[in-house]
XYZ file of C-alpha atoms in Angstrom:
694
model
C -27.542 -13.604 -10.260
C -31.136 -14.817 -10.354
C -32.486 -15.963 -6.998
C -35.650 -17.234 -5.350
C -38.100 -15.590 -2.985
C -38.543 -18.757 -0.989
C -36.012 -19.650 1.674
C -36.290 -23.359 0.930
C -36.393 -25.103 -2.397
C -39.320 -27.108 -3.615
C -38.990 -30.221 -5.707
C -41.620 -30.088 -8.395
C -43.261 -33.260 -9.672
C -42.332 -34.349 -13.178
C -44.175 -32.297 -15.765
C -46.359 -34.009 -18.367
C -44.940 -34.539 -21.821
C -44.949 -31.197 -23.621
C -46.807 -30.606 -26.875
C -44.944 -30.823 -30.183
C -43.395 -27.357 -30.324
C -42.294 -27.501 -26.699
C -40.834 -30.944 -27.279
C -38.758 -29.417 -30.063
C -37.581 -26.608 -27.771
C -36.479 -29.083 -25.099
C -34.876 -31.508 -27.573
C -31.261 -30.480 -26.699
C -31.901 -31.499 -23.073
C -32.729 -35.102 -24.015
C -30.572 -37.929 -22.700
C -29.561 -39.092 -26.176
C -30.578 -36.026 -28.151
C -27.897 -33.872 -26.541
C -25.181 -35.940 -28.202
C -26.855 -35.603 -31.603
C -27.040 -31.827 -31.161
C -23.362 -31.572 -30.231
C -22.330 -33.831 -33.118
C -24.359 -31.762 -35.567
C -22.769 -28.517 -34.413
C -19.262 -30.002 -34.535
C -19.813 -31.020 -38.155
C -21.213 -27.572 -38.910
C -18.249 -25.876 -37.214
C -15.800 -28.006 -39.197
C -17.416 -26.941 -42.450
C -17.784 -23.312 -41.390
C -14.198 -22.714 -40.255
C -12.488 -22.437 -43.667
C -15.424 -20.502 -45.120
C -15.428 -17.995 -42.255
C -11.701 -17.404 -42.738
C -12.420 -16.325 -46.330
C -15.003 -13.682 -45.428
C -12.546 -10.810 -45.841
C -11.923 -11.867 -49.445
C -15.503 -11.009 -50.455
C -15.610 -7.614 -48.785
C -16.802 -4.789 -51.020
C -15.989 -1.508 -49.322
C -17.156 0.633 -52.244
C -20.610 0.745 -50.660
C -19.182 2.667 -47.713
C -18.226 5.615 -49.914
C -20.356 5.375 -53.053
C -23.491 7.447 -53.457
C -26.963 5.831 -53.479
C -27.939 4.242 -56.784
C -30.795 6.711 -57.218
C -28.516 9.741 -56.862
C -27.164 11.985 -59.602
C -23.575 11.282 -58.542
C -24.005 7.513 -58.940
C -25.868 7.729 -62.239
C -23.301 10.151 -63.629
C -20.459 7.885 -62.496
C -22.080 4.923 -64.262
C -22.325 7.042 -67.394
C -18.641 7.983 -67.108
C -17.536 4.387 -66.596
C -19.555 3.264 -69.612
C -18.005 5.874 -71.892
C -14.452 5.960 -70.518
C -12.935 2.545 -69.690
C -10.925 2.679 -66.477
C -12.762 5.730 -65.155
C -13.437 3.860 -61.910
C -9.720 3.330 -61.285
C -8.080 4.623 -58.123
C -6.272 7.935 -58.631
C -2.792 8.356 -57.171
C -1.870 11.932 -56.246
C 1.803 12.294 -55.299
C 2.696 15.667 -53.800
C 6.208 17.045 -53.252
C 6.854 20.210 -51.215
C 9.772 22.263 -49.929
C 9.145 25.287 -47.722
C 12.045 27.249 -49.271
C 11.001 26.500 -52.843
C 11.447 23.515 -55.151
C 15.050 23.015 -56.339
C 16.455 21.558 -59.553
C 17.356 18.412 -57.632
C 13.735 18.165 -56.490
C 12.486 18.505 -60.066
C 14.873 15.785 -61.194
C 13.632 13.467 -58.439
C 10.015 14.126 -59.438
C 10.792 13.414 -63.096
C 12.483 10.164 -62.080
C 9.373 9.179 -60.134
C 7.186 10.165 -63.061
C 9.097 7.785 -65.318
C 9.045 5.007 -62.707
C 5.318 5.413 -61.996
C 4.415 5.028 -65.682
C 4.339 1.249 -65.211
C 1.416 1.689 -62.790
C -0.526 4.281 -64.821
C -3.697 3.418 -66.705
C -2.401 4.513 -70.121
C 1.238 3.777 -69.383
C 2.070 7.467 -69.017
C 2.002 9.942 -66.157
C 1.111 13.571 -67.006
C 3.761 16.201 -66.398
C 4.163 17.475 -62.861
C 1.972 20.461 -61.985
C 3.896 23.231 -60.175
C 2.224 25.366 -57.517
C 1.986 29.130 -57.963
C 4.160 29.719 -54.907
C 6.946 27.573 -56.366
C 7.046 25.353 -53.287
C 5.290 22.222 -54.584
C 4.994 19.790 -57.487
C 2.139 17.354 -58.022
C 1.717 14.140 -60.038
C -1.801 12.807 -60.574
C -2.697 9.674 -62.553
C -5.201 6.768 -62.517
C -3.890 3.286 -61.758
C -4.060 0.347 -64.139
C -5.216 -3.210 -63.452
C -7.768 -4.848 -61.188
C -8.262 -4.006 -57.514
C -5.392 -6.248 -56.374
C -3.001 -4.748 -58.918
C -4.009 -1.226 -57.907
C -3.526 -2.075 -54.242
C -0.044 -3.443 -54.921
C 0.787 -0.390 -57.034
C -0.319 1.924 -54.223
C 2.059 0.213 -51.806
C 4.979 0.411 -54.237
C 4.326 4.070 -55.078
C 4.153 4.966 -51.405
C 7.423 3.135 -50.751
C 9.100 4.901 -53.677
C 8.043 8.308 -52.365
C 9.866 7.663 -49.101
C 13.150 6.534 -50.674
C 16.162 8.386 -52.127
C 14.740 11.908 -52.089
C 16.742 15.128 -51.714
C 17.079 16.191 -48.094
C 14.262 18.505 -46.991
C 11.809 17.455 -49.715
C 8.452 16.445 -48.205
C 6.455 13.762 -50.021
C 3.074 12.123 -49.533
C 0.554 10.023 -51.434
C -3.082 11.088 -51.372
C -6.063 10.833 -53.710
C -8.368 7.804 -53.724
C -5.373 5.448 -54.030
C -3.718 6.888 -50.936
C -6.940 6.791 -48.919
C -7.682 3.211 -49.987
C -4.172 2.118 -49.055
C -4.421 3.760 -45.641
C -7.679 1.942 -44.887
C -6.141 -1.380 -45.918
C -3.075 -0.797 -43.743
C -5.127 0.386 -40.782
C -7.303 -2.732 -40.765
C -4.579 -5.257 -41.475
C -4.806 -7.758 -38.617
C -7.656 -5.842 -36.968
C -10.229 -8.603 -37.578
C -8.258 -10.939 -35.330
C -7.567 -8.140 -32.853
C -11.283 -7.357 -32.537
C -12.159 -11.022 -31.973
C -9.440 -11.413 -29.328
C -10.402 -8.234 -27.475
C -14.101 -9.115 -27.573
C -13.466 -12.683 -26.406
C -11.186 -11.401 -23.651
C -13.802 -8.958 -22.391
C -16.503 -11.638 -22.401
C -14.187 -14.072 -20.590
C -13.447 -11.649 -17.764
C -17.098 -10.734 -17.292
C -18.223 -14.374 -17.316
C -15.610 -15.224 -14.698
C -16.856 -12.391 -12.495
C -20.504 -13.342 -13.056
C -20.252 -17.083 -12.415
C -17.300 -17.158 -9.987
C -16.423 -20.517 -11.501
C -13.116 -21.430 -13.146
C -14.879 -23.757 -15.597
C -18.415 -22.614 -16.437
C -17.359 -19.571 -18.476
C -15.687 -21.813 -21.060
C -18.963 -23.309 -22.287
C -20.783 -20.102 -23.342
C -17.538 -18.681 -24.736
C -16.942 -21.798 -26.844
C -20.549 -21.761 -28.014
C -20.527 -18.110 -29.025
C -17.217 -18.607 -30.855
C -18.769 -21.439 -32.891
C -21.834 -19.280 -33.565
C -19.557 -16.503 -34.826
C -17.799 -18.896 -37.199
C -21.078 -20.252 -38.541
C -22.498 -16.751 -39.027
C -19.374 -15.629 -40.890
C -19.493 -18.738 -43.080
C -23.141 -18.166 -44.029
C -22.439 -14.509 -44.814
C -19.457 -15.565 -46.948
C -21.544 -18.050 -48.955
C -24.326 -15.524 -49.529
C -21.833 -12.813 -50.497
C -20.069 -15.115 -52.948
C -23.114 -16.760 -54.506
C -26.190 -14.620 -53.841
C -24.984 -11.038 -54.149
C -25.082 -10.178 -50.434
C -22.852 -7.159 -49.825
C -20.437 -7.246 -46.902
C -17.908 -4.588 -45.957
C -15.419 -4.027 -43.168
C -18.007 -2.194 -41.050
C -20.669 -4.900 -41.282
C -18.101 -7.660 -40.687
C -16.886 -5.994 -37.492
C -20.420 -5.395 -36.230
C -21.280 -9.021 -37.058
C -18.560 -10.167 -34.653
C -19.668 -7.778 -31.914
C -23.351 -8.710 -32.196
C -22.769 -12.469 -32.117
C -20.545 -12.256 -29.047
C -22.698 -9.674 -27.265
C -26.164 -11.053 -27.986
C -25.025 -14.674 -27.699
C -23.533 -14.087 -24.259
C -26.716 -12.322 -23.147
C -28.812 -15.316 -24.203
C -26.399 -17.633 -22.392
C -26.665 -15.627 -19.176
C -30.459 -15.787 -19.278
C -30.592 -19.542 -19.941
C -27.901 -20.516 -17.424
C -29.502 -18.359 -14.743
C -32.839 -20.129 -15.204
C -31.133 -23.533 -15.362
C -29.431 -22.870 -12.032
C -32.837 -22.096 -10.505
C -34.277 -25.356 -11.800
C -31.328 -27.425 -10.535
C -32.483 -26.507 -7.025
C -35.902 -27.965 -7.828
C -35.049 -31.037 -9.917
C -32.686 -33.887 -9.161
C -32.478 -34.796 -12.847
C -30.370 -32.214 -14.683
C -32.030 -33.136 -17.997
C -35.427 -32.260 -16.574
C -34.009 -29.067 -15.056
C -32.661 -27.978 -18.438
C -35.915 -28.875 -20.183
C -37.843 -26.631 -17.794
C -35.227 -23.874 -18.107
C -35.523 -23.984 -21.893
C -39.321 -23.810 -21.771
C -39.229 -20.871 -19.358
C -36.460 -18.836 -21.024
C -37.023 -19.671 -24.696
C -39.909 -17.189 -25.264
C -37.849 -14.246 -23.981
C -34.771 -15.271 -25.990
C -36.893 -15.799 -29.109
C -38.585 -12.430 -28.642
C -35.210 -10.756 -28.236
C -33.754 -12.386 -31.345
C -36.883 -11.640 -33.374
C -36.959 -8.007 -32.263
C -33.324 -7.349 -33.121
C -33.403 -9.329 -36.388
C -36.566 -7.693 -37.707
C -35.308 -4.247 -36.720
C -32.042 -4.934 -38.545
C -33.896 -6.079 -41.652
C -35.614 -2.680 -41.747
C -32.283 -1.424 -43.068
C -33.075 -3.154 -46.363
C -35.300 -0.143 -47.074
C -32.381 2.288 -46.734
C -31.171 4.354 -49.677
C -27.619 4.464 -48.373
C -25.679 1.470 -49.674
C -23.526 0.842 -46.605
C -26.550 1.042 -44.302
C -28.645 -1.280 -46.461
C -25.952 -3.972 -46.569
C -25.540 -3.949 -42.776
C -29.093 -5.187 -42.112
C -29.022 -8.771 -43.442
C -25.412 -9.374 -42.366
C -26.098 -8.390 -38.758
C -29.457 -10.220 -38.712
C -27.711 -13.443 -39.732
C -25.372 -12.972 -36.779
C -28.286 -12.642 -34.357
C -29.964 -15.752 -35.776
C -26.732 -17.750 -35.476
C -26.330 -16.652 -31.849
C -29.961 -17.566 -31.115
C -29.635 -21.009 -32.709
C -26.394 -21.851 -30.911
C -27.504 -20.633 -27.495
C -30.809 -22.531 -27.562
C -29.407 -25.819 -28.914
C -25.644 -26.272 -28.566
C -25.264 -24.457 -25.238
C -27.915 -26.469 -23.320
C -26.608 -29.719 -24.795
C -23.034 -28.975 -23.690
C -24.123 -27.890 -20.217
C -26.234 -31.000 -19.654
C -23.411 -33.272 -20.841
C -21.014 -31.671 -18.362
C -23.369 -31.918 -15.386
C -23.665 -29.907 -12.181
C -19.925 -29.780 -11.522
C -19.663 -26.950 -14.074
C -20.861 -24.581 -11.335
C -18.028 -25.548 -8.960
C -17.355 -24.295 -6.341
C -20.997 -23.077 -6.013
C -22.797 -26.204 -7.204
C -26.624 -25.911 -6.934
C -28.299 -29.010 -5.493
C -31.813 -30.035 -4.568
C -32.235 -29.420 -0.861
C -29.927 -26.408 -0.786
C -31.207 -23.318 0.965
C -31.923 -20.895 -1.838
C -30.504 -17.426 -1.514
C -32.880 -14.583 -1.073
C -32.714 -11.640 -3.431
C -29.492 -9.656 -3.242
C -29.885 -6.657 -0.996
C -29.551 -4.180 -3.830
C -32.506 -5.607 -5.778
C -34.601 -5.979 -2.643
C -33.902 -2.316 -1.910
C -34.811 -1.288 -5.458
C -38.044 -3.287 -5.271
C -38.989 -1.658 -1.959
C -38.282 1.791 -3.400
C -40.455 1.100 -6.441
C -43.250 -0.278 -4.271
C -43.255 2.733 -1.917
C -43.195 5.537 -4.487
C -43.593 4.294 -8.072
C -44.712 7.687 -9.398
C -41.756 9.546 -7.958
C -39.313 6.849 -9.103
C -40.363 6.833 -12.747
C -40.770 10.621 -12.753
C -37.273 11.174 -11.390
C -35.802 8.575 -13.765
C -37.474 10.160 -16.791
C -36.412 13.648 -15.695
C -32.805 12.488 -15.336
C -32.823 11.023 -18.842
C -34.334 14.217 -20.282
C -31.683 16.388 -18.645
C -28.866 14.142 -19.870
C -30.345 14.133 -23.386
C -29.679 17.863 -23.749
C -25.987 17.015 -24.045
C -26.678 15.680 -27.538
C -27.055 19.266 -28.750
C -23.276 19.689 -28.427
C -22.640 17.051 -31.105
C -22.536 17.910 -34.807
C -23.044 15.916 -37.997
C -20.407 15.668 -40.694
C -17.011 14.036 -40.158
C -14.229 15.578 -42.290
C -12.061 13.109 -44.184
C -8.942 14.185 -42.287
C -10.649 13.197 -39.015
C -11.751 9.736 -40.139
C -8.718 7.947 -38.698
C -7.764 7.931 -35.038
C -4.154 8.743 -35.965
C -2.458 10.665 -38.774
C -2.182 8.723 -42.060
C -0.366 9.460 -45.294
C -3.384 10.405 -47.407
C -4.467 12.992 -44.828
C -0.952 14.437 -44.698
C -0.919 14.592 -48.486
C -4.289 16.342 -48.678
C -3.086 18.988 -46.231
C 0.027 19.573 -48.329
C -2.159 19.947 -51.423
C -4.383 22.495 -49.672
C -1.354 24.556 -48.635
C -0.123 25.022 -52.205
C -3.025 24.342 -54.598
C -6.772 24.815 -54.805
C -8.364 22.708 -52.072
C -10.134 20.412 -54.524
C -7.118 19.625 -56.698
C -6.825 16.020 -55.489
C -10.512 15.244 -56.154
C -12.067 17.492 -58.832
C -15.761 17.464 -59.635
C -16.535 15.637 -62.874
C -19.114 16.877 -65.364
C -20.437 14.333 -67.862
C -22.403 15.630 -70.841
C -23.202 14.827 -74.463
C -20.164 15.691 -76.568
C -22.002 18.191 -78.774
C -22.937 20.251 -75.717
C -19.523 20.154 -74.061
C -18.611 23.768 -74.995
C -21.813 25.019 -73.329
C -21.072 23.009 -70.184
C -17.494 24.302 -70.002
C -18.692 27.886 -70.365
C -21.399 27.430 -67.726
C -19.018 25.785 -65.249
C -16.314 28.411 -65.690
C -18.448 31.150 -64.200
C -19.522 29.237 -61.085
C -18.427 30.670 -57.750
C -16.085 28.263 -55.956
C -14.762 26.619 -59.148
C -11.021 27.311 -59.399
C -10.393 25.795 -62.820
C -12.252 24.001 -65.603
C -10.260 21.649 -67.829
C -10.838 21.075 -71.514
C -13.442 18.446 -72.315
C -12.243 14.889 -72.828
C -14.219 13.101 -75.557
C -15.003 9.373 -75.463
C -13.776 7.065 -78.228
C -17.235 6.844 -79.771
C -17.444 10.643 -79.847
C -20.747 10.752 -77.970
C -19.783 11.671 -74.403
C -17.611 14.389 -72.890
C -15.980 14.445 -69.449
C -14.985 17.769 -67.905
C -12.899 18.096 -64.723
C -13.780 21.102 -62.548
C -11.300 21.827 -59.758
C -13.003 23.210 -56.660
C -11.474 26.024 -54.650
C -12.248 24.340 -51.325
C -11.246 20.981 -49.889
C -13.405 18.149 -51.290
C -15.073 17.196 -47.985
C -15.983 20.728 -46.891
C -19.434 22.298 -46.722
C -18.186 25.054 -49.031
C -17.257 22.471 -51.676
C -20.720 20.900 -51.425
C -22.338 24.289 -51.935
C -20.144 24.770 -55.003
C -21.329 21.418 -56.397
C -24.944 22.491 -55.924
C -24.249 25.741 -57.810
C -22.372 23.792 -60.478
C -25.302 21.426 -60.976
C -27.692 24.342 -61.340
C -25.367 26.037 -63.840
C -24.949 23.047 -66.178
C -28.462 21.656 -65.803
C -29.711 23.293 -69.010
C -27.018 21.442 -70.989
C -28.237 18.030 -69.806
C -25.009 17.501 -67.861
C -24.623 15.604 -64.599
C -22.019 16.179 -61.887
C -20.213 13.425 -59.997
C -16.950 13.054 -58.083
C -16.040 12.740 -54.401
C -17.785 15.907 -53.235
C -20.930 15.227 -55.266
C -21.096 11.666 -53.910
C -20.720 12.930 -50.342
C -23.452 15.520 -50.895
C -25.872 12.930 -52.289
C -24.958 10.520 -49.485
C -25.902 13.096 -46.864
C -29.236 13.727 -48.590
C -29.901 9.968 -48.638
C -28.979 9.723 -44.960
C -31.510 12.419 -44.085
C -34.155 10.464 -45.995
C -33.200 7.212 -44.229
C -33.542 8.916 -40.854
C -37.059 10.105 -41.670
C -38.210 6.745 -43.043
C -36.339 4.075 -41.104
C -36.527 5.403 -37.561
C -40.361 5.285 -37.481
C -40.281 1.934 -39.299
C -37.924 0.417 -36.717
C -40.119 1.676 -33.872
C -43.227 0.250 -35.554
C -41.627 -3.173 -36.031
C -40.387 -3.337 -32.437
C -43.814 -2.225 -31.196
C -45.581 -4.996 -33.131
C -43.189 -7.631 -31.776
C -43.878 -6.410 -28.236
C -47.640 -6.506 -28.836
C -47.430 -10.124 -29.975
C -45.120 -11.093 -27.111
C -46.949 -9.353 -24.264
C -50.450 -9.594 -25.786
C -50.991 -5.986 -24.740
C -51.046 -2.456 -26.146
C -50.264 -0.226 -23.174
C -47.068 -1.985 -22.085
C -45.509 -1.901 -25.598
C -46.321 1.815 -25.930
C -44.592 2.564 -22.633
C -41.590 0.413 -23.534
C -41.191 2.142 -26.908
C -41.349 5.548 -25.225
C -38.731 4.435 -22.698
C -36.209 3.267 -25.310
C -36.605 6.450 -27.368
C -35.945 8.530 -24.261
C -33.028 6.269 -23.398
C -31.559 6.762 -26.888
C -31.709 10.536 -26.556
C -30.043 10.312 -23.146
C -27.376 7.979 -24.538
C -26.466 10.548 -27.184
C -26.260 13.223 -24.504
C -24.121 11.167 -22.130
C -21.886 9.900 -24.935
C -21.347 13.500 -26.048
C -19.340 14.121 -22.878
C -17.012 11.209 -23.642
C -16.730 12.048 -27.342
C -15.748 15.621 -26.512
C -13.134 14.372 -24.047
C -11.521 12.063 -26.624
C -11.823 14.621 -29.423
C -14.478 13.052 -31.683
C -17.645 15.193 -31.300
C -18.363 15.393 -35.050
C -20.412 12.347 -35.980
C -20.228 10.522 -39.279
C -23.664 10.835 -40.902
C -24.704 7.177 -40.693
C -23.887 6.971 -36.958
C -27.231 8.458 -35.897
C -29.319 5.750 -37.580
C -26.948 2.889 -36.743
C -26.833 3.689 -33.037
C -30.586 4.355 -32.955
C -31.215 0.891 -34.371
C -28.924 -0.874 -31.918
C -30.120 1.005 -28.862
C -33.810 0.614 -29.656
C -33.609 -3.068 -30.602
C -31.002 -4.138 -28.042
C -32.209 -1.760 -25.340
C -35.743 -3.087 -25.419
C -34.295 -6.586 -24.914
C -33.778 -5.991 -21.221
C -37.315 -4.748 -20.807
C -38.462 -7.878 -22.662
C -36.549 -10.060 -20.191
C -38.125 -8.140 -17.301
C -41.690 -7.985 -18.603
C -41.921 -11.610 -19.744
C -40.802 -12.754 -16.291
C -43.086 -10.206 -14.632
C -46.086 -11.440 -16.617
C -45.289 -14.998 -15.555
C -45.120 -13.952 -11.898
C -48.217 -11.709 -12.088
C -50.346 -14.750 -12.897
C -49.096 -16.386 -9.703
C -48.719 -13.495 -7.253
C -50.881 -10.636 -8.500
C -49.834 -7.460 -10.291
C -47.575 -5.448 -7.976
C -45.909 -8.429 -6.238
C -45.490 -10.110 -9.622
C -43.811 -7.090 -11.224
C -41.478 -6.692 -8.258
C -40.732 -10.420 -8.272
C -39.844 -10.122 -11.950
C -37.537 -7.223 -11.102
C -35.672 -9.063 -8.348
C -35.563 -12.371 -10.238
C -34.053 -10.852 -13.386
C -32.046 -8.064 -11.770
C -28.722 -9.844 -11.522
C -28.775 -11.647 -14.851
C -29.997 -8.637 -16.844
C -27.412 -6.395 -15.204
C -24.690 -8.885 -16.118
C -26.054 -9.116 -19.658
C -26.088 -5.344 -20.018
C -22.520 -4.983 -18.810
C -21.381 -7.740 -21.199
C -23.120 -6.166 -24.196
C -21.805 -2.697 -23.360
C -18.280 -4.047 -23.002
C -18.421 -5.936 -26.308
C -19.536 -2.823 -28.180
C -16.840 -0.827 -26.403
C -14.360 -3.229 -28.023
C -15.026 -1.352 -31.283
C -12.868 1.410 -29.817
C -9.744 -0.626 -30.633
C -10.395 -0.089 -34.355
C -8.493 2.785 -36.015
C -11.553 4.506 -37.528
C -13.352 7.297 -35.685
C -16.874 6.132 -36.761
C -16.195 2.737 -35.136
C -15.113 4.445 -31.925
C -18.232 6.639 -31.992
C -20.531 3.624 -32.420
C -18.760 1.799 -29.595
C -19.035 4.718 -27.172
C -22.664 5.622 -27.933
C -24.012 2.057 -27.849
C -22.031 1.116 -24.730
C -23.297 4.183 -22.856
C -26.844 3.589 -24.079
C -26.883 -0.066 -23.032
C -25.662 0.865 -19.553
C -28.407 3.499 -19.235
C -30.977 0.912 -20.313
C -29.607 -1.571 -17.814
C -29.277 0.597 -14.727
C -31.954 3.272 -15.212
C -34.612 2.184 -17.706
C -34.882 -1.528 -16.899
C -34.135 -1.213 -13.177
C -36.178 1.885 -12.287
C -38.229 3.492 -15.046
C -40.037 0.451 -16.489
C -40.874 -1.393 -13.229
C -42.004 1.860 -11.577
C -44.246 2.633 -14.561
C -45.659 -0.896 -14.465
C -46.497 -0.628 -10.764
C -47.878 2.913 -11.089
C -50.112 2.139 -14.078
C -51.297 -1.061 -12.432
C -52.997 -4.022 -14.139
C -54.108 -1.708 -16.967
C -50.588 -1.996 -18.348
C -51.566 -5.427 -19.708
C -54.621 -4.039 -21.524
C -56.388 -5.416 -23.499
C -54.997 -8.668 -22.130
C -55.442 -9.821 -18.571
């Protein structure tokens, strides 16, 4: 809760009419303008609702698994799809096993399935079942016919058929790309609504605790819900008409960011409005002043996060690149709603919204809460020791990150066992590990014999099939079964050897393992390029906002240290819940969120501190900024951490990892960096922190 230093309120005289841009900022607080703002947003919400509900229909989740467009795997896959129609179809791999050996009844059941599955197969036929060498398994593998909807329906029907009318003791499972795709669809069915409900519930509880009012919490929650609908509608329109890519990951993060950032902006504005209600009898004037005072910090926050997100447009990795504009649109929608619709709604409702703690002119204003007064005294007495101890703590915690590893196996992607994972394990028990997802070699048809010969001698290749020639006779496709499971490091090393072996023939290698290998290489490149770019963008925004060089440098250093500590602290939790192996894109995604969102709280602190420094002098001004923003920034940090933690309800391990790391990082920023490290550094460095400004 933001409070005043003075024990009695002061009623300020009416301020002169603001210049043009400030008049625009305060427009929602106008006596008639507030109704126009509300009407405009209601119309917008009415239009946005149906469009937002259709967002799932334009999802393209291929970007989450496909290799970068510049990679060999992607280029080879494009070559395959051009020469072999239907080559991009999902592949169904049905596996049947019996520990005591396959019986005649089992073989008859498999043949019956083979005949039944022909209606779903690309060419109308399913190849003969492949027996395992140990005699304990049979395997059917075939591409599916039709468009994505038809393939999805076929996957469901095949999976149902595998579980019905089978001889007792025969184990069955569906794996391959069709099985994995079906498991993802099933896992996320209804999860969009679940995520919204959990996030809204978390925000509701925290707003009730923060405001201690049975009514006030409804206004920011309603506003952020409308902002979420508008953001989803805009993303839908751009995805449908302008080629913007959206996938299940970016849609979920869009929801989290709008609720989290929007609530933070609401807390900052309402806190300042409550201060001004103790100074101004007219609530319209109080809101106008609150908007003028809080708008720069909210704008700086939204600009920092949005520009940092747009840095992802320079990523090689498809899923990472598509996240940037989608999430940035969410931040902009939250910013627009919280600086226009929210103040208009609050002013319409009047002071009674704060019941039972209604702020009035003439009230005795609370002094700073004891905790923030104590923190300010500690920082004043020993700033060097405070920031030194805080930094040392973060460094020690950061060492925990060394216990994490990169590379999440496919069978650990889901938080619970799914059919495709079960099927892959059955395949590995009885066949070469890469049977369900062979490497694919594409080469000119006249050089196919050379490619087959070269591939046959590669270590780690269990089998090389005969070349399949395209209808025009120009291109050959060769399937090379790997000895190891497709998502293993050993399989990736085999692909590298395979590429070297067939390189002289002009061949290219694609397939699941090759795509994963190229994706990891692209991720390494994105880390090297985008992390410095994000830091540079955030630094420039801070320079413009604070009109200084020293302060932005210190803030950037603090968020980098905080990120390292967040990874270390989160490692403890991830080990406890069994997810210490990070999906490759997690490092960059969490870095982006923690740098951009983490610096927000320092922005809120330093903009208020700079305002107070002009009035009180450097050290008193910094400490006044700390005590004035302590409550609201702490509440904002807890809200944002809790909203990201809501990602843990999703059934994918990468979502859980993002939720844990970002939530832990935001809490560290809130309680250590913003509360101790940054203010202690500001006091210790002195007025030079504003250099070259004054």
